[in-house]
mmCIF file of C-alpha atoms in Angstrom:
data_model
loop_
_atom_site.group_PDB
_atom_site.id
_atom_site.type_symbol
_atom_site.label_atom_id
_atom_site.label_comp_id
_atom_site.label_asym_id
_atom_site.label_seq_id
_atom_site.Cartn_x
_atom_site.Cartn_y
_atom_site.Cartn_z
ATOM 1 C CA UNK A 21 0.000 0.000 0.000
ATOM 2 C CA UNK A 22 2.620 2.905 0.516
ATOM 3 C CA UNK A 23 4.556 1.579 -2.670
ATOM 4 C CA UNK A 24 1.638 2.424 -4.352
ATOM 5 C CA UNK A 25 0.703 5.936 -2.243
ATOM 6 C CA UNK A 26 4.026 7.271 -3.173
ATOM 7 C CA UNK A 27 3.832 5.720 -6.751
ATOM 8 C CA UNK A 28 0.821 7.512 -7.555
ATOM 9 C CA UNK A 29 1.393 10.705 -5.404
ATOM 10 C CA UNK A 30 3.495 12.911 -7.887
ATOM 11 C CA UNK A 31 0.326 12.440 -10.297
ATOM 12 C CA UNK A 32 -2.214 12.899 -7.296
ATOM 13 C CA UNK A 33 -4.554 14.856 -9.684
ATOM 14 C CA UNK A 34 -3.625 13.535 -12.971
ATOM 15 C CA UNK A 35 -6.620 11.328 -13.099
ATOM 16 C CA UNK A 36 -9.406 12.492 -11.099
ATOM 17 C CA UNK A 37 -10.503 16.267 -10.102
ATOM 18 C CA UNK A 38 -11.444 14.820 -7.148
ATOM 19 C CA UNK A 39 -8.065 13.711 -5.912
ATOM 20 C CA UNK A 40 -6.220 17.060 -7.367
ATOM 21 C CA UNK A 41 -8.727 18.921 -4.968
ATOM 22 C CA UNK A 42 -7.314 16.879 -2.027
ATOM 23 C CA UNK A 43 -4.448 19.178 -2.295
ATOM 24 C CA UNK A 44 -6.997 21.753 -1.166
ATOM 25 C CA UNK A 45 -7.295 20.246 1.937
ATOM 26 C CA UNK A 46 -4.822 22.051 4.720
ATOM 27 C CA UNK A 47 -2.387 20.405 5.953
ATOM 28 C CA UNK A 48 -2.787 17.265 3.331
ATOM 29 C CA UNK A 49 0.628 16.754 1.020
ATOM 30 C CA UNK A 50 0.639 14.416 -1.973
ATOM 31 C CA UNK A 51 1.375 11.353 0.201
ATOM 32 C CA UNK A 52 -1.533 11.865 2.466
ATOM 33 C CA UNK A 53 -3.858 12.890 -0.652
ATOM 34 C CA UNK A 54 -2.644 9.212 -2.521
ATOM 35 C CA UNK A 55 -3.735 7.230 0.415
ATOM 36 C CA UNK A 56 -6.542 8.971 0.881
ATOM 37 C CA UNK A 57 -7.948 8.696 -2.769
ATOM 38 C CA UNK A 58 -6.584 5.281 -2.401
ATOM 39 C CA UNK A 59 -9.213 4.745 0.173
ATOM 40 C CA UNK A 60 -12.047 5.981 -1.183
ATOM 41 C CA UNK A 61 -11.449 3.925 -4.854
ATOM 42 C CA UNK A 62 -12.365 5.451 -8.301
ATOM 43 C CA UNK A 63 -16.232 6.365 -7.628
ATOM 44 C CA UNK A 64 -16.306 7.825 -4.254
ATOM 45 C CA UNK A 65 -19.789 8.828 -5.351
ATOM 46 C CA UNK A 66 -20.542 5.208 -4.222
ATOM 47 C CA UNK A 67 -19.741 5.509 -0.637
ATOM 48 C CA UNK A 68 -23.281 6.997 0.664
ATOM 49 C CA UNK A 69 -21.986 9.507 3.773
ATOM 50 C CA UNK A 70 -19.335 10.974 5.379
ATOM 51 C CA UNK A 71 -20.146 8.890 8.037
ATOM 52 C CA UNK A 72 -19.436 5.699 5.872
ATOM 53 C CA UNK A 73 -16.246 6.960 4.772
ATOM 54 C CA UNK A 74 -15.323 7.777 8.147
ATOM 55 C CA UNK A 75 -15.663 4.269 8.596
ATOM 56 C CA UNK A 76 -13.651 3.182 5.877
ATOM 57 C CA UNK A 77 -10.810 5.251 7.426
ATOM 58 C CA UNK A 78 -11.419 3.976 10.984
ATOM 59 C CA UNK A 79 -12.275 6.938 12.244
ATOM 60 C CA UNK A 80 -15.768 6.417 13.260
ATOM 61 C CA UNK A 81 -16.569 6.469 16.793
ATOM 62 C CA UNK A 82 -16.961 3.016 18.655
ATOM 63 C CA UNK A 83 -19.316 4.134 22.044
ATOM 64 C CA UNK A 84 -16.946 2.697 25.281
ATOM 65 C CA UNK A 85 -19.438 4.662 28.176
ATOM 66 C CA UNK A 86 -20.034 3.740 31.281
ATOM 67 C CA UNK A 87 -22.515 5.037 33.851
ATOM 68 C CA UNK A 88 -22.773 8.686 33.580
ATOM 69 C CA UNK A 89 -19.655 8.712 31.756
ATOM 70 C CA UNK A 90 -19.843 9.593 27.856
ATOM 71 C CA UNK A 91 -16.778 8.137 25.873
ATOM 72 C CA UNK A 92 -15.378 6.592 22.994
ATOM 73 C CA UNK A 93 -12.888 4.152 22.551
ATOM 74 C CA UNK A 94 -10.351 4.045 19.750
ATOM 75 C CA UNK A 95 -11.275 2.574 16.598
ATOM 76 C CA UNK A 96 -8.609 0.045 14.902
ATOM 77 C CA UNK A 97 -10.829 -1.084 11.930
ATOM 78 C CA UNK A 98 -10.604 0.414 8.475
ATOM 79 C CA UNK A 99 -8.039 1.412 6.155
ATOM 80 C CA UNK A 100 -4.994 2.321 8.147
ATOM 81 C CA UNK A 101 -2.969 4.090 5.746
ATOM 82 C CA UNK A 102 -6.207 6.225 5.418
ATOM 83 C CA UNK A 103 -5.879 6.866 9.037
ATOM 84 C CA UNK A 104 -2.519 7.440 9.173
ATOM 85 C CA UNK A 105 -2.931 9.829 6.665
ATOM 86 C CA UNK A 106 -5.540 11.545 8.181
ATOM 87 C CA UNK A 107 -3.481 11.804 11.879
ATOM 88 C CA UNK A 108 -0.532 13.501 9.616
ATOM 89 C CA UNK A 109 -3.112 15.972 8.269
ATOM 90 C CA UNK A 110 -4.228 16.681 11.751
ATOM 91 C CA UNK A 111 -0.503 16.785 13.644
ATOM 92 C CA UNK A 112 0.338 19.274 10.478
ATOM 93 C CA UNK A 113 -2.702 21.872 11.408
ATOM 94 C CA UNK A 114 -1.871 21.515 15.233
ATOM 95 C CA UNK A 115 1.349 23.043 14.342
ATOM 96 C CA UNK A 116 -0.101 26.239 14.186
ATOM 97 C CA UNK A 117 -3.291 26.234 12.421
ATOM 98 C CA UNK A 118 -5.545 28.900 14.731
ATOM 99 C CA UNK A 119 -8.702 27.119 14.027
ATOM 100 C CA UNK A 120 -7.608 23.806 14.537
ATOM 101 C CA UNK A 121 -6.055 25.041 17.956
ATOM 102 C CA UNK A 122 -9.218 26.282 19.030
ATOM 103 C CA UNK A 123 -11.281 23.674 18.101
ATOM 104 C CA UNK A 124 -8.820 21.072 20.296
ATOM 105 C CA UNK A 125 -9.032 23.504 23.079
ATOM 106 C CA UNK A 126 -13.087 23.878 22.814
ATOM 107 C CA UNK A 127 -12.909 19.993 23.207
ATOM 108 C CA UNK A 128 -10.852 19.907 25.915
ATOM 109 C CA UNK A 129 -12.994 22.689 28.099
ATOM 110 C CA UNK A 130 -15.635 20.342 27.002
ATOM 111 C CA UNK A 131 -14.389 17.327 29.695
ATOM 112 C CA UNK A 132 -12.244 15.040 26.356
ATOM 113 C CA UNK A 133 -8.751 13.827 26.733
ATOM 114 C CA UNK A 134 -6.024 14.830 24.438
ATOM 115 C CA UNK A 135 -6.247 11.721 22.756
ATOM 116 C CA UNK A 136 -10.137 11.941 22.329
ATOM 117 C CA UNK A 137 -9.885 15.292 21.074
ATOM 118 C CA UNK A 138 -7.505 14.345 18.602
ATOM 119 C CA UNK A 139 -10.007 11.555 17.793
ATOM 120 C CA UNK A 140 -12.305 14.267 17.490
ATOM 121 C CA UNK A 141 -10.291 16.399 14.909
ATOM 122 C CA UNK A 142 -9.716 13.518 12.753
ATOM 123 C CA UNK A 143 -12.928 12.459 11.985
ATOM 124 C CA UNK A 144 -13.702 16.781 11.692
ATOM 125 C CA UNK A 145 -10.750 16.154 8.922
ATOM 126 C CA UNK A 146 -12.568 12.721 7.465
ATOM 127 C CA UNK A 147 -15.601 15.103 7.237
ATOM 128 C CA UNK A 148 -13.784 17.737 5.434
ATOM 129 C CA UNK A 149 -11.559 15.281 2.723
ATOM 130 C CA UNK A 150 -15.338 13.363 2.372
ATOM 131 C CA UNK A 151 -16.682 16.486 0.866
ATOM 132 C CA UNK A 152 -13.920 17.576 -1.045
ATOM 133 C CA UNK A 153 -14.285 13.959 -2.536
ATOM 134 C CA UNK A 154 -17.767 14.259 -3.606
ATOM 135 C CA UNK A 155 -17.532 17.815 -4.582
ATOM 136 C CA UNK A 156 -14.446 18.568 -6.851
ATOM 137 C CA UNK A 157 -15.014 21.598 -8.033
ATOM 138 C CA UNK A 158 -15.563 24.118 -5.014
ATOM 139 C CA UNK A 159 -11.651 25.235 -5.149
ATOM 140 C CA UNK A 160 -10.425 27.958 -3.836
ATOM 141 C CA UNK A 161 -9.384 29.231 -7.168
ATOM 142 C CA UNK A 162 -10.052 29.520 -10.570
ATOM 143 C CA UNK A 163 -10.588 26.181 -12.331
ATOM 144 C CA UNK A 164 -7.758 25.041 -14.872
ATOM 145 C CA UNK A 165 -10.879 24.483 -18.097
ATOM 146 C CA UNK A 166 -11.960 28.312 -17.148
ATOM 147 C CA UNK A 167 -8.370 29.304 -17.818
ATOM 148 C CA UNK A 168 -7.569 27.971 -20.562
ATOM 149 C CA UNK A 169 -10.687 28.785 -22.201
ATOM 150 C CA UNK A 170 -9.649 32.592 -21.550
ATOM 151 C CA UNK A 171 -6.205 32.277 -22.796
ATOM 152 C CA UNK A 172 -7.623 30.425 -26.288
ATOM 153 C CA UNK A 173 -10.147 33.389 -26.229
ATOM 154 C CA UNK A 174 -7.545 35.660 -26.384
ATOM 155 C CA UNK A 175 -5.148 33.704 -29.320
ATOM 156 C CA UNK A 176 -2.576 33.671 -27.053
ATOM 157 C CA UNK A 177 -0.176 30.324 -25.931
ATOM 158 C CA UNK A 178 1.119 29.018 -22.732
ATOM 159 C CA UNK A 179 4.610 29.586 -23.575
ATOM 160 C CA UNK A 180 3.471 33.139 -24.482
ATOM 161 C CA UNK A 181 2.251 33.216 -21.030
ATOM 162 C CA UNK A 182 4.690 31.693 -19.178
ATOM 163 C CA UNK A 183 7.576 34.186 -20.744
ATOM 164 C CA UNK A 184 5.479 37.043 -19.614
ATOM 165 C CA UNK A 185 4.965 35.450 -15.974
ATOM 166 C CA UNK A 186 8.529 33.761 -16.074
ATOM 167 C CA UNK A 187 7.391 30.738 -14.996
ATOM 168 C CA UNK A 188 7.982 27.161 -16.545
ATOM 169 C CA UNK A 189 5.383 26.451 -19.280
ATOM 170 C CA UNK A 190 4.983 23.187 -17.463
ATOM 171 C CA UNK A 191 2.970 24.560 -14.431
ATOM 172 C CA UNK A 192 0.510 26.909 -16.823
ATOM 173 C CA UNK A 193 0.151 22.810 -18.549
ATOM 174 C CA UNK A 194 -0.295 21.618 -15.295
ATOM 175 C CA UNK A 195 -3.194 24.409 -13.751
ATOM 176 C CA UNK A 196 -5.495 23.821 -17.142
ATOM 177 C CA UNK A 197 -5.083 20.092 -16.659
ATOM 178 C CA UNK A 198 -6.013 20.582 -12.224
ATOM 179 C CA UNK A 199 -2.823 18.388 -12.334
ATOM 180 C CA UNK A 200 -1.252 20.556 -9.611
ATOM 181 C CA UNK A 201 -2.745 23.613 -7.791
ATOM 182 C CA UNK A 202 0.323 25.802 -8.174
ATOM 183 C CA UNK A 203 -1.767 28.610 -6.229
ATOM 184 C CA UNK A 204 0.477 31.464 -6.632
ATOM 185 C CA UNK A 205 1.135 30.905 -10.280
ATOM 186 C CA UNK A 206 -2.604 30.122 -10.874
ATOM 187 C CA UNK A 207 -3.716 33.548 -9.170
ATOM 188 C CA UNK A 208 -1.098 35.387 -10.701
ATOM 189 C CA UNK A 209 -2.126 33.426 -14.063
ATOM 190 C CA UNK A 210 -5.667 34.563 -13.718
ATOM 191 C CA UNK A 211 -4.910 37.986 -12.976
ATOM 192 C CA UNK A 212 -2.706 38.543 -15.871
ATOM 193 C CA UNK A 213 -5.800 36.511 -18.045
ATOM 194 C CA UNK A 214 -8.345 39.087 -16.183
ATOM 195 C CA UNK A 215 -6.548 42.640 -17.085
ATOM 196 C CA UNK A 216 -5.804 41.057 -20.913
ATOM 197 C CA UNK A 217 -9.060 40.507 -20.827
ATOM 198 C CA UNK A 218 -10.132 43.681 -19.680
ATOM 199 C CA UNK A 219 -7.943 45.512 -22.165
ATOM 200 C CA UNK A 220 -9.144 43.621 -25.127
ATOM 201 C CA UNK A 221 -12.947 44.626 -23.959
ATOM 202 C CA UNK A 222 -11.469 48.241 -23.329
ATOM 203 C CA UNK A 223 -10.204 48.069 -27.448
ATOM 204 C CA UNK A 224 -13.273 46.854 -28.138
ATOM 205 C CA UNK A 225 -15.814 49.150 -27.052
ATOM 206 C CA UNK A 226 -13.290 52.172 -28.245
#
């Protein structure tokens, strides 16, 4: 299994938008997004909740309560590279993540145990990487198709582009395909589409 993570990590979003947009996720590298699309197969449209593929990544809570006493003990079923990968993803926003801080800290004041919070974060992060699965498209940022659909509108070429921008014509290849998300170069890409396109409507109207 992590012969085949690191295999297909450098071409994480190659294949699917859906495991490109794991890259989104904070905190979650190319490793961590491999293992997770690993987990959830080719059609993650077939696993039916987030619950389910919380499950699937042995995150789900297993009810260990007692009396008055309301816990959860740990859950060693599932895909563990999934979990793994979903622990790194969590350890990398504790780092210094303000939101994820204050959500462990809410949890604590709340009566849970360091480990139970963390517990708690993960399957908040199986939550998040679940709908991020099922839902592509909701980037952060312009989408590689609308891109390139401006720069063909325009007549101009990526290597036209990427001399202007002096960046490797590679990574304006790689933001039209969602290959990579390359966020600086893709803002600064769409900004530099945006006022050409502006001018040429500014010509236009003149």
């Amino acid at each position: 299994m992590r012969k085949q993570a690191n295999w297909r990590a450098p071409c994480i979003g190659s294949s699917r938008p859906m495991h490109g947009a794991l890259l989104q996720v904070k905190g979650c590298g190319t490793v961590n997004a491999a293992e997770l699309a690993i987990a959830a197969g080719d059609n993650p449209e077939r696993i039916p909740s987030e619950a389910s593929f919380a499950s699937i990544c042995g995150v789900s809570p297993i009810p260990a309560s007692s009396g008055k006493t309301d816990r959860h003990r740990l859950n060693r079923g599932g895909n563990r590279q999934a979990n793994k990968a979903l622990h790194m993803i969590a350890v990398s926003r504790m780092s210094g993540d303000e939101r994820t801080l204050a959500y462990m800290a809410k949890r604590k004041s709340d009566g849970k145990t360091k480990r139970e919070a963390m517990r708690c974060l993960k399957r908040f992060i199986a939550r998040e990487v679940y709908s991020t699965l099922r839902h592509p498209m909701r980037l952060k940022y312009a989408r590689g198709e609308e891109l390139a659909a401006m720069r063909k509108s325009l007549s101009l070429t990526q290597q036209q582009i990427a001399r202007e921008l002096n960046v490797p014509n590679v990574r304006l290849s790689e933001i039209e395909r969602d290959v990579c998300p390359h966020e600086e170069i893709r803002r600064e890409y769409d900004r530099y589409l945006n006022a050409k396109m502006s001018a040429s409507e500014g010509l236009d109207s003149s």
